[in-house]
GROMACS .gro file of C-alpha atoms in nm:
model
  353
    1UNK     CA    1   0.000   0.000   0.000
    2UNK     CA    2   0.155   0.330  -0.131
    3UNK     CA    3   0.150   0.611   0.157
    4UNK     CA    4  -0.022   0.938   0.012
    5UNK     CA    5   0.146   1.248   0.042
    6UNK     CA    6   0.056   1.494   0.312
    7UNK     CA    7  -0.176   1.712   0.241
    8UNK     CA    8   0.045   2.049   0.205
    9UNK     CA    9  -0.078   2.351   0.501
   10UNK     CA   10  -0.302   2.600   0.414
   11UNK     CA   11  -0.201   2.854   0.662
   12UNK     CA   12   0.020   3.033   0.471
   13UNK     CA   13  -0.260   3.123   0.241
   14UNK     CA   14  -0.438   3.290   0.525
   15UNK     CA   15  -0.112   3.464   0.599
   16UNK     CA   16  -0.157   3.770   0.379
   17UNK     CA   17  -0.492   3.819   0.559
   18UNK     CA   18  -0.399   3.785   0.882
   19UNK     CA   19  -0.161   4.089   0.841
   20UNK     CA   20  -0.378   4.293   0.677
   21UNK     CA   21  -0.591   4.269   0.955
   22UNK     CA   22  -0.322   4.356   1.194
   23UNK     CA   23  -0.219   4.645   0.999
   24UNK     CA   24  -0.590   4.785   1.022
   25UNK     CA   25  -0.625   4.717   1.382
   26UNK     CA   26  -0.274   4.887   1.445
   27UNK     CA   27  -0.339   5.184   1.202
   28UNK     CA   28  -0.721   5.215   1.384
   29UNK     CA   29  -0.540   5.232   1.723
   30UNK     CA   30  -0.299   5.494   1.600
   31UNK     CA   31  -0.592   5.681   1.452
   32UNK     CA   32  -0.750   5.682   1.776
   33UNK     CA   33  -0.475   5.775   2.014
   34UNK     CA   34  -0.405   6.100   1.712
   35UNK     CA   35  -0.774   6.216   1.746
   36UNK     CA   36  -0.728   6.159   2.129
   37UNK     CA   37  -0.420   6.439   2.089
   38UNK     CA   38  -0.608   6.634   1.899
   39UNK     CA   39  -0.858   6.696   2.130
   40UNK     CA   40  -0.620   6.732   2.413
   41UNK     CA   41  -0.468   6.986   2.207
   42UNK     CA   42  -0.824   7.169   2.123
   43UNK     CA   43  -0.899   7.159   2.539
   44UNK     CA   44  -0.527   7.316   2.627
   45UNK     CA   45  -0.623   7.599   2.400
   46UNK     CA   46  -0.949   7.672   2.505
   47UNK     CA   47  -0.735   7.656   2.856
   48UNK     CA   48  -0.509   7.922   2.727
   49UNK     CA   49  -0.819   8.147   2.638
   50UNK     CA   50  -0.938   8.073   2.969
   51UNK     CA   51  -0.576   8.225   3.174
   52UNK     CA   52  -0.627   8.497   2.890
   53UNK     CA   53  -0.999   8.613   3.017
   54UNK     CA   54  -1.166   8.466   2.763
   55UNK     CA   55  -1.421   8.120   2.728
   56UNK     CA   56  -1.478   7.911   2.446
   57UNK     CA   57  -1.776   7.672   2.398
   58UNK     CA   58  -1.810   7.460   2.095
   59UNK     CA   59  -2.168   7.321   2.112
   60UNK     CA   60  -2.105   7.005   1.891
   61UNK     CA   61  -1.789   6.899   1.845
   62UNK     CA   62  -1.674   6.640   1.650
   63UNK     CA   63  -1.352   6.394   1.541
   64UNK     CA   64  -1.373   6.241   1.211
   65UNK     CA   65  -1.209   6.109   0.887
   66UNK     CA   66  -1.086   5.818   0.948
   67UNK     CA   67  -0.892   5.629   0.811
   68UNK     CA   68  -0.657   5.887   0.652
   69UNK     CA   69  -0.748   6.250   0.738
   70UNK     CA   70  -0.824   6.352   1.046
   71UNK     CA   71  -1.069   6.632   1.088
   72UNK     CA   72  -1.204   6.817   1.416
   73UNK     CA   73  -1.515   7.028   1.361
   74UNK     CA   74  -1.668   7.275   1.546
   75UNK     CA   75  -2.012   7.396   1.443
   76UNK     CA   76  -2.044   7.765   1.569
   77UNK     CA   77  -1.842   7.795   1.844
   78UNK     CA   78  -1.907   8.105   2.124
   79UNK     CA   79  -1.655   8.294   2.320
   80UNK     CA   80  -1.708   8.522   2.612
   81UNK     CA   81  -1.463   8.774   2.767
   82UNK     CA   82  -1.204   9.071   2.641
   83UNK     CA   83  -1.057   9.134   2.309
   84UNK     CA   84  -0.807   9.418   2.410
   85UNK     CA   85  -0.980   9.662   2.668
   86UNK     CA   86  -1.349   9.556   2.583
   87UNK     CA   87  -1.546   9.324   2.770
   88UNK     CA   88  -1.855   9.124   2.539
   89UNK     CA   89  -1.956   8.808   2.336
   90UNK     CA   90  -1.909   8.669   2.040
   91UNK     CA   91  -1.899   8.372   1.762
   92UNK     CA   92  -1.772   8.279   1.422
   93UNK     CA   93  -1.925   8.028   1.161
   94UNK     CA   94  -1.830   7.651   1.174
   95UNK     CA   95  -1.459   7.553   1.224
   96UNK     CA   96  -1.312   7.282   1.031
   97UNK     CA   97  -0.965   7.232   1.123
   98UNK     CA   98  -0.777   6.884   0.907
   99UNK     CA   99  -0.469   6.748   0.870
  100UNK     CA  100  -0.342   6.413   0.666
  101UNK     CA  101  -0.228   6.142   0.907
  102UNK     CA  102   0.063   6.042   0.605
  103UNK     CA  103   0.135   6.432   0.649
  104UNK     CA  104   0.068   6.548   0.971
  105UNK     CA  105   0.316   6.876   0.946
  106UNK     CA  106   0.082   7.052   0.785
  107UNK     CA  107  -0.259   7.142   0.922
  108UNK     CA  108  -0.528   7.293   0.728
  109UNK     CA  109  -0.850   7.486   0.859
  110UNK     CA  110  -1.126   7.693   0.718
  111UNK     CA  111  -1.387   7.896   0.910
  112UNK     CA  112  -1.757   7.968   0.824
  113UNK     CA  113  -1.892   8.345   0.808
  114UNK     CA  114  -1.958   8.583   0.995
  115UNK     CA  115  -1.745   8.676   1.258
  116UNK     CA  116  -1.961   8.899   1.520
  117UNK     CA  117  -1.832   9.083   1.841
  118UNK     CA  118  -2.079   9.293   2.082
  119UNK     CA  119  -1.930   9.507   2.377
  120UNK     CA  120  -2.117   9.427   2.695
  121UNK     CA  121  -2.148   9.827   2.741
  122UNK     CA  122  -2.290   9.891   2.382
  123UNK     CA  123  -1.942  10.072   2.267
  124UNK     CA  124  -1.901   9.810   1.964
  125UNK     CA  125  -2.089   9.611   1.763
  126UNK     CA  126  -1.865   9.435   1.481
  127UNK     CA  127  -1.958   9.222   1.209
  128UNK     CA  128  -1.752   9.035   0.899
  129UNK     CA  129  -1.842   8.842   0.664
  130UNK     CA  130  -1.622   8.667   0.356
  131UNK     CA  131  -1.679   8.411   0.115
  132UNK     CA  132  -1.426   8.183   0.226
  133UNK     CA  133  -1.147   8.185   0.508
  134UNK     CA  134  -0.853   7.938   0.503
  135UNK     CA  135  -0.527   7.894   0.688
  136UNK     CA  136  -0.273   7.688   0.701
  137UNK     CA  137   0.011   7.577   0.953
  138UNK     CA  138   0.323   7.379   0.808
  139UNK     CA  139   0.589   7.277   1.017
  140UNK     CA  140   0.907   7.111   1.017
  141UNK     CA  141   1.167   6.986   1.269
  142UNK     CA  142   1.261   7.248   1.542
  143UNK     CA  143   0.945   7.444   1.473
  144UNK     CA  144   0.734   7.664   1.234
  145UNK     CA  145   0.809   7.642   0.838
  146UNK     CA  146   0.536   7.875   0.729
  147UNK     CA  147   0.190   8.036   0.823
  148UNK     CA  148  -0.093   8.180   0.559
  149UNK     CA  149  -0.413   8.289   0.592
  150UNK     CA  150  -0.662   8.395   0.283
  151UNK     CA  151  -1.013   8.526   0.323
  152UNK     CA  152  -1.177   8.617   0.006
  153UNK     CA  153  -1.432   8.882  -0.019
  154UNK     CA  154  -1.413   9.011   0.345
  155UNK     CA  155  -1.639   9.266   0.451
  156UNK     CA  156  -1.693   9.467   0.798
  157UNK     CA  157  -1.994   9.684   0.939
  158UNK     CA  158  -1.864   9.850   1.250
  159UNK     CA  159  -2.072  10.049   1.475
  160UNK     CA  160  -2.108  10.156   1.803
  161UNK     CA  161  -2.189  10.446   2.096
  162UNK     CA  162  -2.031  10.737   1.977
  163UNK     CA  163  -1.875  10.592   1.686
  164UNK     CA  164  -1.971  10.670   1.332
  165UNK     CA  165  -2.066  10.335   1.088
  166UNK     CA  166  -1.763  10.267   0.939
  167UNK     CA  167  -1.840   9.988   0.634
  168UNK     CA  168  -1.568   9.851   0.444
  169UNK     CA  169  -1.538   9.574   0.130
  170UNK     CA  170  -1.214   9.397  -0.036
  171UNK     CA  171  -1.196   9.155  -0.330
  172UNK     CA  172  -0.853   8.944  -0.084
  173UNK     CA  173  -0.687   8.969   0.186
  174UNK     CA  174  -0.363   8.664   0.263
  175UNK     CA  175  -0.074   8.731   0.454
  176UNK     CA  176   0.233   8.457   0.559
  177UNK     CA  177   0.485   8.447   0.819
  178UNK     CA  178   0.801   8.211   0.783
  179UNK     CA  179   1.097   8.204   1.005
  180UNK     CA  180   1.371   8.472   0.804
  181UNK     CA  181   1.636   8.199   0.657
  182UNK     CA  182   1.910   8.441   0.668
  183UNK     CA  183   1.890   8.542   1.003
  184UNK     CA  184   2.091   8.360   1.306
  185UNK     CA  185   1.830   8.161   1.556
  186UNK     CA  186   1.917   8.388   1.871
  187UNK     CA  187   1.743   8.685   1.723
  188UNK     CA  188   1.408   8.458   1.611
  189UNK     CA  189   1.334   8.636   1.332
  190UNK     CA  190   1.022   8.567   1.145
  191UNK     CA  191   0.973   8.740   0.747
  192UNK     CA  192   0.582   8.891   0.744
  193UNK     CA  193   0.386   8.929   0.410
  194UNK     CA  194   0.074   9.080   0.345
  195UNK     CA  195  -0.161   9.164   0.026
  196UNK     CA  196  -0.479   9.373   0.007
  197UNK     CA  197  -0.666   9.385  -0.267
  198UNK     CA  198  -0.927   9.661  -0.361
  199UNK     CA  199  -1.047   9.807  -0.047
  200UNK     CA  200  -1.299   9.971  -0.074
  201UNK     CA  201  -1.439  10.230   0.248
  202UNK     CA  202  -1.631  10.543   0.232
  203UNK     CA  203  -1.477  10.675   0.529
  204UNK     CA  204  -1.116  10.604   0.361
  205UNK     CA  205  -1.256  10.826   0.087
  206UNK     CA  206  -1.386  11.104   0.279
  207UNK     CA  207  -1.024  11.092   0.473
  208UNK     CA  208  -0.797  11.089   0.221
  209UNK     CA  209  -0.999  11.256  -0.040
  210UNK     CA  210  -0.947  10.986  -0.329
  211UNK     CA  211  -1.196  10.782  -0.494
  212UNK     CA  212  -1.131  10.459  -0.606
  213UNK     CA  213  -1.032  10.108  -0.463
  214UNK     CA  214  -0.704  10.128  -0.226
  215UNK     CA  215  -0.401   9.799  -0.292
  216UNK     CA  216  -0.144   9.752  -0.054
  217UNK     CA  217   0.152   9.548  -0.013
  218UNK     CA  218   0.324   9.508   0.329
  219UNK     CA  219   0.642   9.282   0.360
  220UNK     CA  220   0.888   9.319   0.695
  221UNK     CA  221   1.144   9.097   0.911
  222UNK     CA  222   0.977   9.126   1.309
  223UNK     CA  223   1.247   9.024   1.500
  224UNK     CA  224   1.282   8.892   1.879
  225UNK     CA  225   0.940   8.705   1.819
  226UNK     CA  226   1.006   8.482   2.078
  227UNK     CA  227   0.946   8.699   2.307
  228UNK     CA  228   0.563   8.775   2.202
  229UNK     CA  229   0.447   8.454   2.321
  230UNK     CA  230   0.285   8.435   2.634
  231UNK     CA  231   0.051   8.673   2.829
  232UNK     CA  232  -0.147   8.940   2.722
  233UNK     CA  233  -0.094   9.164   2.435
  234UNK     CA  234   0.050   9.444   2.639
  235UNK     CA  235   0.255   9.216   2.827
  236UNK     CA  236   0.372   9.059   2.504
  237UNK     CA  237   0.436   9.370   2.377
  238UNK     CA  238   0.639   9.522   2.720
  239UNK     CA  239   0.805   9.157   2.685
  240UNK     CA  240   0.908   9.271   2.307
  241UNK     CA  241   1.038   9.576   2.383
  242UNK     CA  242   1.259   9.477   2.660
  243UNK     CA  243   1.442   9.206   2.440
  244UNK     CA  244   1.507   9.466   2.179
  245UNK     CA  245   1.258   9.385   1.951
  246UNK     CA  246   1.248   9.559   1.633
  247UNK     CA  247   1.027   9.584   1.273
  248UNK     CA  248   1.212   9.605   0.963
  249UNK     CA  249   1.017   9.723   0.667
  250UNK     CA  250   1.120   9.585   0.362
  251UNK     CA  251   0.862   9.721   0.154
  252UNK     CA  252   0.525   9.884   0.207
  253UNK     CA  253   0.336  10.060  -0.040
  254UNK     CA  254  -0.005  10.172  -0.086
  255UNK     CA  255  -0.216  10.283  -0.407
  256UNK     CA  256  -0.561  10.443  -0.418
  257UNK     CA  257  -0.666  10.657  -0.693
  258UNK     CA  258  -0.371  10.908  -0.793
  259UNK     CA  259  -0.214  10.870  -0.491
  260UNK     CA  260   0.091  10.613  -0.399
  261UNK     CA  261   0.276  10.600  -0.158
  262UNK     CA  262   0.601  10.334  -0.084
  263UNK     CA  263   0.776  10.309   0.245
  264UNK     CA  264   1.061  10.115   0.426
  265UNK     CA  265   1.248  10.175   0.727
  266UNK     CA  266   1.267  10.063   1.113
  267UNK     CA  267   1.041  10.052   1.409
  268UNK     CA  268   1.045   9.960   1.745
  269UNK     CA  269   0.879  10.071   2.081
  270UNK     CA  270   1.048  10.317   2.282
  271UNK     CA  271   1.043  10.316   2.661
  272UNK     CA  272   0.722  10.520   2.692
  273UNK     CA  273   0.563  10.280   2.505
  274UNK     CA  274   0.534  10.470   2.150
  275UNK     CA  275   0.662  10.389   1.863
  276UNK     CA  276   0.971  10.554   1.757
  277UNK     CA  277   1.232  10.485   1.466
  278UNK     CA  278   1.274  10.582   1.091
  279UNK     CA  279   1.098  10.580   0.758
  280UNK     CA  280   1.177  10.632   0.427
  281UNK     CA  281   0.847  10.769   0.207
  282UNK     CA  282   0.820  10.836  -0.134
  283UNK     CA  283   0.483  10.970  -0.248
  284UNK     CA  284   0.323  11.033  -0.558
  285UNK     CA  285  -0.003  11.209  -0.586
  286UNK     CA  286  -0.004  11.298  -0.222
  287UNK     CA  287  -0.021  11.688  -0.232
  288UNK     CA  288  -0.414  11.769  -0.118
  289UNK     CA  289  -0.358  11.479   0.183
  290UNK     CA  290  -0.078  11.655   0.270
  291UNK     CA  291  -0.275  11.968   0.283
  292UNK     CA  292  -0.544  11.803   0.512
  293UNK     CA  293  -0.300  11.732   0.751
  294UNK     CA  294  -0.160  12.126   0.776
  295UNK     CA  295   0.134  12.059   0.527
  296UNK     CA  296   0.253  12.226   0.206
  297UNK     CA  297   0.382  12.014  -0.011
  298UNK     CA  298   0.694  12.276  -0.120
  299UNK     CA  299   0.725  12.307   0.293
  300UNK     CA  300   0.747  11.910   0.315
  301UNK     CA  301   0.994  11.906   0.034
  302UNK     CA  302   1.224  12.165   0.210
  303UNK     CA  303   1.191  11.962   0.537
  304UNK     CA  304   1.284  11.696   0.350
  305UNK     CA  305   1.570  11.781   0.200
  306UNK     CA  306   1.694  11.959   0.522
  307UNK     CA  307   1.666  11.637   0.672
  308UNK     CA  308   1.885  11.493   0.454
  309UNK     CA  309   2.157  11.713   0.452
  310UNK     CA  310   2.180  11.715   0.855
  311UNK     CA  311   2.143  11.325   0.841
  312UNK     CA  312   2.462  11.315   0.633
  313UNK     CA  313   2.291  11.216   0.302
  314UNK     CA  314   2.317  11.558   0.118
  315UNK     CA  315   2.397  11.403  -0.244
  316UNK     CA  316   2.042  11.168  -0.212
  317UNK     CA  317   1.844  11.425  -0.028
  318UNK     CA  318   1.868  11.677  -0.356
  319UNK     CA  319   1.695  11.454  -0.530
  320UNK     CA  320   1.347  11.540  -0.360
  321UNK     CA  321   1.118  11.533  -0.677
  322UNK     CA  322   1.223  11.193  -0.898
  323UNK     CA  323   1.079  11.091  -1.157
  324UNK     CA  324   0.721  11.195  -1.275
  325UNK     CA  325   0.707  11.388  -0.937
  326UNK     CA  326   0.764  11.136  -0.673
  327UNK     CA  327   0.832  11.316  -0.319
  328UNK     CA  328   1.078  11.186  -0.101
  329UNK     CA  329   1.086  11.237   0.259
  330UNK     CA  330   1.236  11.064   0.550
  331UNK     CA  331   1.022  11.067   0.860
  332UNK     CA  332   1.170  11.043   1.205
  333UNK     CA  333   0.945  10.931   1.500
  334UNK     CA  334   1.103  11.025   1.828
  335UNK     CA  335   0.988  11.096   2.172
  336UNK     CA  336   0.595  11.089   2.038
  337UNK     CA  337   0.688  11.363   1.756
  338UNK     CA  338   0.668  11.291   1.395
  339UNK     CA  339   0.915  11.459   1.246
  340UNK     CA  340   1.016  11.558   0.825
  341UNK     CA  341   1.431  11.688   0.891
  342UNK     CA  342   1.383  11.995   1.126
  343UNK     CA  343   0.991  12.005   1.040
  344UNK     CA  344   0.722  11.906   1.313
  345UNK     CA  345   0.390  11.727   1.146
  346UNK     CA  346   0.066  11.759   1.366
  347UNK     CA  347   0.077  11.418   1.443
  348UNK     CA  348   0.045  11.307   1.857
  349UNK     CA  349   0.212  10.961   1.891
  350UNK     CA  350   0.003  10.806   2.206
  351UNK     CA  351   0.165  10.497   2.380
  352UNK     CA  352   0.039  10.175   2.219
  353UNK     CA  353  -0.046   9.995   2.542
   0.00000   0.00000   0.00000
């Protein structure tokens, strides 16, 4: 009698199987323990707002996307409690903050419209609303890589006792912050960006006495940032201060109707709490502004060019007028004065905090 063969095992068939189901049962508990830390992230901030005056409720909140995104939502939450000096309520639209768990360096969010405020004493009632609102936060190892936010078709209603209605429209608003690359770690630098496009504000108009949409470009290296974190925002601006900190503006300009007007310079906060450094305008189109505020335009060219000369730059100050009529004129802010060379402007600068 022949022997048959043994009958060959079948449990290596199953074996592809029975790691597949490990490998879901793994990546399930490492989904679960990442929404865990998400939340206990969400509850330490609402603990900072809490040590900062204000309280946070999120009426339904929610951890989902599984089994490769993980999203937290937050359908309308409330806050109580001080922005700056005033006391009141208010809320925003939902909150949808996700990130990819294959990719969890960078974070996305968007928040609903509208964003309202109300003072408890009746001194403010703000509303905005956009189309959409998105941010992001990417980072990389040993901290931030880069921030943005973009809100598209922003618009404000503000109102108040005693205050006029100020309205106000723009087609986009984004602005970015990324550590400065070129700048040594023990200063924590961190490059600022910002673009606004076609503002558009009645009371703007009536100030400035242009018509037309306002664009402005803002781009400067903040540095000692490290000390801003932490405390209030005078405190995190007295902390500022006292390490030296300091606003480099790389470029800043600003366009509305004829006017234009391009800036760069320094500024920091002096020990009375105002600001005080140097900036170097050039303006186009400026001249009936300039007469609102009590200043000839020949007497701000003199000033001007005084100012040059007695800083030491007498070749580049004679060049007041460049081309097609562009002003130049370095303003010093010192001691609460504004100041064009020799030349006082009306201008009272009040401590910041």
């Amino acid at each position: 009698m022949t022997d048959l063969p043994p009958k060959p095992s079948r449990w290596k068939l199953y074996l592809p199987f029975v790691a597949l189901a490990v490998v879901a049962v793994g990546w399930s508990a490492f989904w679960k323990v990442a929404a865990g830390m998400t939340e206990a992230g969400l509850d330490d901030w609402f603990a900072q707002e809490h040590a900062q005056g204000r309280e946070w409720t999120c009426p339904d909140r929610s951890v989902s996307g599984y089994p490769f995104r993980l999203e937290v939502r937050c359908a309308a939450p409330r806050f109580t409690g001080r922005i700056g000096a005033v006391a009141g309520a208010g809320s925003v639209g939902d909150v949808l903050v996700a990130a990819h768990l294959y990719n969890p360096s960078l974070v996305l969010a968007q928040v609903g419209s509208p964003l309202a405020f109300k003072a408890q004493d009746g001194s403010l009632d703000l509303s905005v609303v956009w189309t959409q609102l998105q941010a992001s936060h990417r980072v990389r190892k040993g901290g931030l890589e880069r921030d943005s936010l973009e809100i598209e078709g922003p618009a404000l209603r503000l109102a108040g006792k005693g205050l006029p209605l100020i309205t106000a429209r723009a087609e986009l608003i984004e602005a970015h912050l990324r550590p400065n690359p070129d700048r040594a770690a023990a200063v924590s630098a961190l490059d600022f960006a910002m673009r606004l496009n076609k503002l558009e504000a009645p009371a703007l108009d009536s100030l400035s006495g242009y018509a037309g949409p306002l664009d402005a470009v803002f781009a400067a290296t903040i540095l000692q940032t490290d000390a801003l974190r932490g405390g209030d925002l005078a405190q995190s601006l007295e902390q500022w201060r006292q390490a030296g900190g300091k606003v480099e503006i790389r470029e800043a300009k600003l366009a509305k109707g004829e006017a234009l007007v391009e800036a760069n310079g320094a500024l920091e906060i002096d020990s009375a709490h105002r600001l005080a450094g140097r900036v170097e305008l050039q303006m186009t189109g400026l001249g009936p502004l300039l007469q609102r505020f009590g200043v000839a335009p020949g007497n701000a060219a003199i000033g001007g060019l005084l100012g040059g000369l007695l800083g030491g730059r007498g070749a580049a100050a004679q060049n007041q007028t460049g081309a097609k009529g562009a002003l130049r004129l370095p303003v010093d802010l010192n001691q609460g004065r504004a100041m064009i060379g020799p030349m006082r402007l009306p201008v009272v600068l009040n401590p910041l905090y």
